[in-house]
């Protein structure tokens, strides 16, 4: 059985509105998606109406109708509610438009309502005590067939107005024609598929599809068409059928509210409630004691409240439009002609039967319900909140749906919130653990750095101290023993001691530079002057064949920096580059103002040997140097790193892609505030090569 309502998976957003509103529990939630179960669906269209995402779609009837039209002699009948749906067009203009669309006849279903109403009247008169549930509403009939089959015997065994007129048309008025019904109801699509109805109705179109059909058939400017009248037979009172109590009035049955014999049951909730009560009566054998004998049932608030009724007009306005349309026609239609037509078709058999299509599913035992409830932590009655967020009226109802494969355990909102809270708490705990672990890691890395620094200092200072000691002992022994020493020899030894002592002083000086970096003394700095000065310091007194290229972008705002520290960092980088180009090359120093990011960027680019891949990770580690002993301390780049860090910037190095040599890049954010308290020297931060 193909579904009348389907779900568009992409659009469904797990709100469960359709689950909540479906009277026949025909929505199954699978992997979070609410889909219609065709075998359980009564096609009432409530899910279509409540879905705010338009995820529920009604089957497309247009292709079938177009095919019927192409075959010829295809007639159409309009549900009586069309007079309320036509607005702002006039009902007569819709009739005219349908003729232009190619229908060979345009009929009013209201005449079918007149015929059916007469059957009800006859039945009532014949046996006023026969328990009767009216049958024009296909959703109501289907509901009873599927969920209350013990009541089938009480459904009035008559065609709906649609099927009745279809039969009259095909049997008596236009044998051989095909018949299309247009109305506000999705359940009519299902009714037309019923084996007892399908010979008389070939296709059903909803009011929503009507404008699409007219457009496809090239019918435009409907508002400028003149009104046209339906093809006969015309209705008399059947037009009031789509209004609650319409059947009672058309059939001229008593509809006095004080009269208990007849009761109208309007709307889904009232209908389901009455069905449940009647079932109970049947089960307990109390049906004969019912005071009400005639139930006029409707799933919607009359067909004018049908799911495919266009526009947002109120119930009252719709009713007024129907009545106005009926009144306007009474002026030119003849009651005598109507009575003659009623007589003409009085012998058409309008009886039908309703099949048992029971869809009741196996009910879980109490133990099974408890087991399912326990899966969402509902262990006692107090845990069952019955909040209805899942779409079911109670936790137990939902547990039943889970058992029957229509719902998923996770659909429980309080359970999910509880689970989420648990997850948040556990995430918070692991975040706390991680923060502690990170702090510990930083502590041990600092200790490791200090150890590394101490070892480096010891190693670097120990060698020259050793040399100083050897030469000092040598000199003392020579003095003690009176060994003759030439002034040159003496001078050379003292020179050695002085050189090594100087080396120690250089190392200690470098360490002192670190200590200074704990504080940034910012002032407005002219970047052009700063860069030129850094290059000048290195260049002074050098006689080399290096081409110096200094560029400072314009405009370049005055920037707040620690001038001395930045000068030291830049000159360190320039000095390294120059020293690595002993035979000459090009040194370019650029300072750029990145306005959008409010960053100052320095690039020191050389055409020297470049940085071997294996050195990249060690560049900023203290005491890493490739220079010969006595020449380099391996403290220049770590000092630069510390200075840049204190300015909250980044420093990185890379080999040039378009030529030999390397480039060092410093980026300093300008608009940022200083750290509130000076942190430890950059040297003691974890060091891992490319620094940020
Ligand atoms: P030092 O200059 O005392 O060796 P640095 O920390 O300044 O100490 O430099 C460490 C090492 O980084 C250098 O010995 C060198 O191997 C490498 N280096 C620095 N600048 C450059 C550069 N421009 N090109 C290639 N290697 C460089």
XYZ file of C-alpha atoms in Angstrom, residues 21-590:
570
model
C -1.150 14.786 17.186
C -1.518 11.438 15.397
C -4.704 9.826 16.740
C -3.898 6.400 15.334
C -0.286 6.167 16.584
C 0.834 5.792 12.991
C 4.106 7.684 13.365
C 7.217 5.637 13.922
C 10.422 7.308 15.077
C 13.488 5.633 13.640
C 16.984 7.105 13.946
C 15.351 10.304 15.154
C 13.120 10.632 12.066
C 9.343 10.546 12.402
C 7.889 8.549 9.523
C 4.308 7.592 8.722
C 3.384 3.886 8.910
C 0.969 3.507 5.939
C -0.789 0.447 7.374
C -1.707 2.344 10.565
C -2.404 5.744 8.977
C -6.031 6.911 8.656
C -4.911 9.757 6.366
C -6.546 12.409 8.552
C -3.753 14.863 7.629
C -3.251 16.165 11.181
C 0.480 15.483 10.974
C 0.665 17.527 7.757
C -1.020 20.441 9.465
C 1.088 20.434 12.628
C 4.495 20.003 11.006
C 6.086 23.459 11.088
C 8.953 22.241 8.882
C 6.732 20.951 6.055
C 8.381 17.576 6.507
C 5.077 15.734 6.018
C 4.010 15.614 2.398
C 0.780 14.480 0.806
C 1.007 12.240 -2.240
C 1.026 14.151 -5.554
C -2.291 13.539 -7.341
C -1.681 15.859 -10.293
C -0.042 13.333 -12.654
C -3.026 10.958 -12.404
C -5.534 13.761 -13.065
C -3.571 15.068 -16.048
C -3.545 11.601 -17.537
C -7.321 11.253 -17.095
C -7.831 14.633 -18.759
C -5.669 13.604 -21.682
C -7.884 10.555 -22.283
C -11.030 12.729 -22.623
C -14.513 12.757 -21.086
C -13.216 13.417 -17.631
C -15.607 15.126 -15.214
C -14.918 16.763 -11.900
C -16.981 17.119 -8.748
C -16.294 19.760 -6.152
C -16.686 19.119 -2.438
C -19.339 21.426 -0.944
C -16.649 23.185 1.112
C -15.234 24.651 -2.131
C -17.460 27.717 -1.678
C -15.438 28.547 1.450
C -12.123 27.637 -0.189
C -12.617 29.692 -3.364
C -12.157 33.088 -1.694
C -11.073 35.645 -2.944
C -12.445 34.141 -6.178
C -16.193 33.600 -6.528
C -17.360 29.982 -6.452
C -18.871 30.380 -9.946
C -15.456 31.401 -11.306
C -13.960 28.109 -10.085
C -16.668 26.227 -12.004
C -15.839 28.253 -15.139
C -12.099 27.682 -14.688
C -12.522 23.906 -14.374
C -14.414 23.800 -17.667
C -11.571 25.722 -19.293
C -9.102 23.258 -17.786
C -10.691 20.556 -19.947
C -13.210 18.829 -17.682
C -16.214 17.793 -19.730
C -18.551 18.248 -16.780
C -18.387 20.078 -13.446
C -20.646 18.650 -10.740
C -21.420 19.455 -7.165
C -20.783 16.727 -4.622
C -23.538 18.381 -2.588
C -26.075 16.530 -4.750
C -24.431 13.274 -3.605
C -24.882 14.612 -0.060
C -28.595 15.085 -0.743
C -28.842 11.467 -1.928
C -26.912 10.106 1.063
C -28.842 12.250 3.544
C -32.069 10.735 2.263
C -30.693 7.257 3.022
C -29.983 8.333 6.596
C -33.465 9.779 6.936
C -35.017 6.536 5.669
C -32.901 4.456 8.027
C -33.794 6.648 10.993
C -37.465 6.512 10.178
C -37.326 2.786 9.657
C -35.574 2.094 12.938
C -34.960 5.125 15.174
C -33.363 2.854 17.767
C -30.712 1.341 15.508
C -27.299 2.406 16.821
C -25.773 4.348 13.927
C -22.337 5.846 13.376
C -22.403 8.055 10.265
C -20.015 7.214 7.436
C -19.303 10.289 5.221
C -15.984 10.967 7.036
C -13.437 8.492 5.590
C -10.878 9.116 8.354
C -13.478 8.162 10.971
C -14.493 5.021 9.073
C -10.859 3.959 8.615
C -10.131 4.568 12.289
C -12.962 2.253 13.308
C -11.912 -0.364 10.725
C -8.345 -0.358 12.064
C -8.708 0.300 15.775
C -12.285 -0.459 16.795
C -13.473 -3.196 14.428
C -16.066 -4.284 17.004
C -17.938 -1.075 16.035
C -17.950 -1.737 12.274
C -21.424 -3.240 12.466
C -22.746 0.145 13.659
C -21.283 2.219 10.815
C -24.124 3.352 8.530
C -23.651 1.138 5.471
C -23.841 3.994 2.967
C -21.567 5.598 0.433
C -20.122 8.998 1.167
C -21.540 11.886 -0.921
C -18.431 11.629 -3.142
C -18.858 7.919 -3.867
C -22.636 8.308 -4.233
C -22.378 11.003 -6.884
C -19.536 9.117 -8.587
C -21.776 6.094 -8.934
C -24.728 8.167 -10.225
C -22.448 9.869 -12.749
C -20.850 6.689 -14.051
C -23.972 4.553 -13.977
C -26.621 6.978 -15.124
C -25.481 10.383 -16.233
C -22.264 9.880 -18.239
C -21.421 6.193 -18.549
C -17.816 5.809 -19.613
C -16.595 9.052 -18.102
C -13.827 9.243 -15.565
C -14.475 11.122 -12.326
C -12.168 13.382 -10.327
C -13.105 14.627 -6.869
C -11.656 17.868 -5.517
C -11.855 18.544 -1.792
C -10.201 19.641 1.456
C -9.513 16.120 2.713
C -6.497 13.807 2.615
C -8.570 10.841 3.754
C -10.619 11.089 0.540
C -7.497 9.970 -1.335
C -7.553 6.851 0.799
C -11.327 6.391 0.365
C -10.988 6.509 -3.423
C -8.637 3.501 -3.183
C -11.261 1.436 -1.294
C -12.348 -1.491 -3.509
C -16.025 -0.502 -3.100
C -15.381 3.119 -4.050
C -12.620 2.907 -6.656
C -15.003 1.864 -9.506
C -16.757 5.235 -9.108
C -13.923 7.641 -8.365
C -10.817 7.705 -10.569
C -8.754 10.342 -8.778
C -8.827 12.783 -5.901
C -7.289 16.211 -5.923
C -6.882 18.496 -2.897
C -7.818 22.166 -2.961
C -4.124 22.938 -2.624
C -3.442 21.119 -5.888
C -6.240 22.837 -7.786
C -4.341 26.029 -8.596
C -1.385 23.899 -9.776
C -3.678 22.005 -12.125
C -5.198 25.189 -13.533
C -1.729 26.599 -14.166
C -0.624 23.374 -15.890
C -3.717 23.460 -18.082
C -3.014 27.066 -19.035
C -6.011 28.551 -17.217
C -5.043 32.028 -16.077
C -6.839 35.163 -14.944
C -9.556 33.168 -13.219
C -10.578 36.364 -11.425
C -11.733 37.838 -14.737
C -13.965 34.850 -15.679
C -17.745 35.138 -15.494
C -19.550 32.925 -13.003
C -20.851 29.640 -14.356
C -23.333 27.178 -12.857
C -22.613 23.477 -12.149
C -23.889 20.828 -14.520
C -27.152 19.341 -13.240
C -28.275 17.634 -11.065
C -28.072 20.522 -8.627
C -28.167 20.210 -4.864
C -30.679 21.724 -2.545
C -29.596 21.352 1.078
C -26.533 19.132 0.635
C -24.344 22.215 0.391
C -24.454 22.572 4.169
C -22.855 19.121 4.604
C -19.297 20.356 5.321
C -20.483 22.360 8.335
C -20.802 20.495 11.663
C -24.318 19.051 11.990
C -24.641 19.469 8.195
C -25.689 15.847 7.717
C -28.359 16.159 10.404
C -29.776 19.233 8.727
C -29.646 17.853 5.219
C -31.342 14.663 6.393
C -33.770 16.717 8.472
C -32.924 14.618 11.504
C -33.475 16.044 14.996
C -30.465 18.080 16.091
C -31.840 19.470 19.281
C -29.029 19.531 21.837
C -31.514 18.532 24.510
C -32.381 15.453 22.540
C -30.177 12.554 23.600
C -31.046 10.369 20.599
C -28.692 12.164 18.260
C -25.212 13.338 19.039
C -22.661 15.073 16.859
C -19.062 14.119 17.523
C -16.848 16.833 16.079
C -13.076 16.769 16.055
C -10.516 14.033 16.504
C -10.259 14.029 20.272
C -14.022 13.847 20.751
C -14.218 11.120 18.125
C -11.475 8.960 19.663
C -13.048 9.434 23.071
C -16.499 8.311 21.857
C -15.004 5.330 20.047
C -13.230 4.215 23.223
C -16.448 4.549 25.254
C -18.453 2.621 22.662
C -15.820 -0.118 22.579
C -16.043 -0.402 26.323
C -19.835 -0.686 26.074
C -19.516 -3.439 23.491
C -16.901 -5.241 25.581
C -19.070 -5.116 28.704
C -22.272 -5.813 26.805
C -23.863 -2.502 27.716
C -24.408 -1.116 24.225
C -28.190 -1.568 24.276
C -28.480 0.751 27.269
C -26.983 3.718 25.427
C -29.289 6.725 25.301
C -27.669 8.143 22.177
C -28.503 6.099 19.116
C -27.170 8.283 16.326
C -23.560 9.511 16.271
C -22.772 12.058 13.549
C -18.979 11.736 13.545
C -16.347 13.957 11.927
C -12.597 13.822 12.369
C -12.224 17.522 11.616
C -14.387 20.421 12.716
C -16.546 19.793 9.696
C -15.015 19.432 6.219
C -14.526 23.221 6.239
C -11.863 22.528 8.862
C -10.206 19.878 6.658
C -6.397 19.671 6.458
C -6.252 20.763 2.809
C -8.532 23.761 3.251
C -6.568 26.777 1.962
C -6.467 30.188 3.593
C -6.544 31.208 7.200
C -10.181 32.269 7.436
C -11.902 31.458 10.705
C -14.426 28.689 11.097
C -17.191 31.294 11.286
C -16.135 33.060 8.071
C -15.984 29.771 6.215
C -19.423 28.829 7.405
C -20.782 32.237 6.358
C -19.318 31.798 2.873
C -21.009 28.411 2.507
C -24.357 29.781 3.605
C -24.029 32.848 1.352
C -23.270 30.608 -1.639
C -26.271 28.373 -0.901
C -28.586 31.361 -0.501
C -27.417 32.960 -3.735
C -28.227 29.786 -5.652
C -31.629 29.247 -4.118
C -32.695 32.369 -6.041
C -32.290 30.731 -9.438
C -32.497 26.960 -8.782
C -35.770 25.109 -8.721
C -36.736 22.835 -5.841
C -39.067 20.952 -8.131
C -36.251 20.110 -10.515
C -34.135 18.968 -7.548
C -36.972 16.732 -6.281
C -37.316 15.241 -9.765
C -33.594 14.528 -9.893
C -33.717 12.947 -6.441
C -36.547 10.766 -7.661
C -34.671 9.890 -10.864
C -31.712 8.428 -8.953
C -33.631 7.036 -5.989
C -33.056 3.493 -7.161
C -29.252 3.760 -7.350
C -27.906 1.413 -4.714
C -25.836 3.511 -2.310
C -25.177 0.841 0.275
C -21.711 -0.387 1.050
C -19.899 -2.396 3.672
C -16.782 -1.764 5.744
C -14.038 -4.362 6.086
C -12.232 -5.271 9.277
C -8.631 -3.998 8.925
C -7.578 -4.465 12.543
C -4.173 -2.960 13.304
C -4.114 -3.544 17.027
C -0.681 -4.638 18.106
C 0.480 -6.925 20.857
C 0.439 -5.184 24.218
C 3.507 -5.532 26.443
C 3.196 -7.139 29.843
C 3.672 -5.070 33.009
C 7.151 -6.555 33.425
C 8.086 -5.573 29.880
C 6.827 -2.008 30.411
C 8.841 -1.748 33.640
C 11.913 -3.034 31.851
C 11.597 -0.380 29.129
C 10.940 2.371 31.682
C 14.048 1.311 33.591
C 16.149 1.997 30.499
C 15.453 5.693 30.984
C 15.993 5.547 34.746
C 12.269 5.373 35.564
C 12.401 2.931 38.406
C 9.498 4.117 40.542
C 6.114 5.689 39.792
C 7.528 9.052 40.899
C 10.073 8.854 38.074
C 7.276 8.773 35.488
C 6.891 12.490 34.791
C 4.380 12.120 31.921
C 5.760 15.361 30.477
C 4.621 14.421 26.930
C 7.777 15.873 25.343
C 8.178 12.570 23.481
C 4.747 12.988 21.882
C 3.052 10.335 24.031
C 0.480 11.040 26.705
C 2.372 9.185 29.407
C 5.688 7.436 30.031
C 3.864 4.119 29.948
C 2.268 4.969 26.578
C 5.709 5.710 25.252
C 7.068 2.465 26.731
C 4.283 0.648 24.864
C 5.318 2.405 21.645
C 8.930 1.379 22.236
C 7.802 -2.217 22.742
C 5.771 -2.066 19.513
C 8.698 -0.629 17.559
C 7.190 2.832 17.026
C 9.353 4.859 19.390
C 12.978 4.982 20.485
C 14.056 4.809 24.102
C 16.141 8.009 23.740
C 13.054 10.096 22.931
C 12.720 10.931 26.648
C 13.651 14.586 27.233
C 14.099 14.499 31.055
C 16.286 11.406 30.633
C 18.371 13.111 27.939
C 18.772 16.249 30.068
C 19.863 14.096 33.019
C 22.281 12.236 30.755
C 23.596 15.491 29.368
C 24.074 16.888 32.850
C 26.015 13.749 33.791
C 28.161 14.169 30.695
C 28.770 17.854 31.437
C 29.790 16.975 35.003
C 32.152 14.253 33.827
C 33.564 16.617 31.180
C 34.082 19.251 33.858
C 35.867 16.680 36.006
C 38.156 15.578 33.197
C 38.750 19.220 32.276
C 39.807 19.871 35.859
C 42.052 16.786 35.806
C 43.562 17.954 32.541
C 44.176 21.455 33.879
C 45.951 19.983 36.902
C 47.954 17.630 34.713
C 48.855 20.526 32.435
C 49.987 22.653 35.392
C 52.102 19.749 36.602
C 53.539 19.292 33.131
C 54.418 22.969 32.933
C 56.084 22.714 36.369
C 58.129 19.715 35.349
C 58.981 21.276 31.992
C 60.170 24.390 33.803
C 62.282 22.255 36.089
C 63.629 20.447 33.055
C 64.367 23.809 31.396
C 66.121 25.024 34.516
C 68.094 21.798 34.635
C 68.938 22.203 30.959
C 69.945 25.804 31.572
C 72.044 24.901 34.593
C 73.761 22.112 32.676
C 74.340 24.476 29.740
C 75.799 27.188 31.994
C 77.967 24.631 33.772
C 79.209 23.273 30.475
C 79.777 26.637 28.846
C 81.435 28.258 31.870
C 83.382 25.177 32.935
C 85.524 25.003 29.789
C 86.898 28.558 29.887
C 87.250 28.326 33.694
C 89.288 25.141 33.212
C 91.536 26.911 30.707
C 91.885 29.927 33.043
C 92.846 27.628 35.935
C 95.446 25.723 33.885
C 97.115 28.891 32.663
C 96.972 30.561 36.085
C 98.614 27.430 37.724
C 101.201 27.406 34.967
C 102.069 31.032 35.605
C 102.233 30.498 39.416
C 104.495 27.409 38.982
C 106.771 29.394 36.717
C 106.968 32.189 39.323
C 107.477 29.652 42.179
C 110.206 27.742 40.339
C 111.845 30.835 38.898
C 111.430 29.451 35.395
C 112.550 32.077 32.924
C 109.592 33.320 30.817
C 109.822 35.584 27.811
C 107.583 38.622 27.854
C 105.866 37.294 24.664
C 105.198 33.928 26.333
C 103.888 35.641 29.445
C 101.702 37.971 27.382
C 100.265 35.110 25.368
C 99.343 33.157 28.530
C 97.709 36.196 30.136
C 95.914 36.899 26.856
C 94.514 33.355 26.954
C 93.290 33.901 30.539
C 91.709 37.228 29.570
C 90.039 35.721 26.457
C 88.509 32.880 28.455
C 87.419 35.245 31.242
C 85.776 37.433 28.570
C 83.941 34.412 27.275
C 82.575 33.715 30.748
C 81.517 37.340 31.035
C 79.671 37.036 27.656
C 77.734 34.026 28.915
C 76.850 35.721 32.171
C 75.879 38.853 30.223
C 73.512 36.792 28.079
C 71.936 35.313 31.190
C 71.460 38.778 32.618
C 69.643 39.744 29.417
C 67.163 36.961 30.178
C 66.597 38.296 33.606
C 65.796 41.725 32.184
C 63.061 40.317 29.964
C 60.743 39.828 32.892
C 59.420 43.319 32.363
C 58.316 45.239 29.278
C 58.759 48.993 29.383
C 56.567 50.157 26.549
C 56.802 53.520 24.857
C 55.743 54.904 21.489
C 58.389 53.771 19.025
C 59.059 54.927 15.490
C 59.420 51.590 13.740
C 61.496 52.954 10.808
C 64.115 54.401 13.151
C 64.117 51.200 15.229
C 64.787 48.967 12.213
C 67.481 51.230 10.764
C 69.200 51.417 14.154
C 69.194 47.613 14.535
C 70.843 47.262 11.126
C 73.257 50.130 11.922
C 74.490 48.445 15.141
C 75.494 45.322 13.227
C 76.812 47.145 10.189
C 79.045 49.535 12.176
C 82.709 48.831 11.679
C 82.082 45.922 9.334
C 83.708 45.854 6.011
C 81.682 43.294 4.089
C 80.121 42.922 0.711
C 76.579 42.500 1.994
C 73.745 44.411 0.344
C 71.463 45.827 3.020
C 67.870 46.365 1.990
C 65.582 48.042 4.587
C 61.896 48.596 3.822
C 59.306 50.055 6.207
C 55.741 50.058 4.882
C 53.881 53.319 4.634
C 51.758 54.183 6.519
C 53.373 52.832 9.633
C 51.837 54.016 12.878
C 53.904 54.715 15.956
C 53.725 51.518 17.960
C 54.018 50.892 21.672
C 57.025 48.570 22.275
C 59.895 48.056 24.694
C 62.389 49.843 22.489
C 65.596 48.443 24.002
C 64.375 44.869 24.000
C 63.060 45.014 20.421
C 66.310 46.615 19.318
C 68.201 43.731 20.893
C 65.939 41.110 19.285
C 66.178 42.669 15.810
C 69.930 43.219 15.999
C 70.426 39.598 17.187
C 68.581 38.371 14.111
C 70.425 40.758 11.780
C 73.776 39.771 13.338
C 73.090 36.039 12.916
C 72.193 36.582 9.254
C 75.247 38.742 8.566
C 77.618 36.342 10.309
C 76.306 33.469 8.221
C 77.134 35.328 4.978
C 80.933 35.810 5.416
C 81.494 36.113 1.679
C 78.634 38.510 1.091
C 74.974 38.308 0.123
C 71.727 40.200 0.544
C 70.040 41.064 3.814
C 66.549 42.399 3.657
C 64.750 43.773 6.703
C 61.058 44.580 6.279
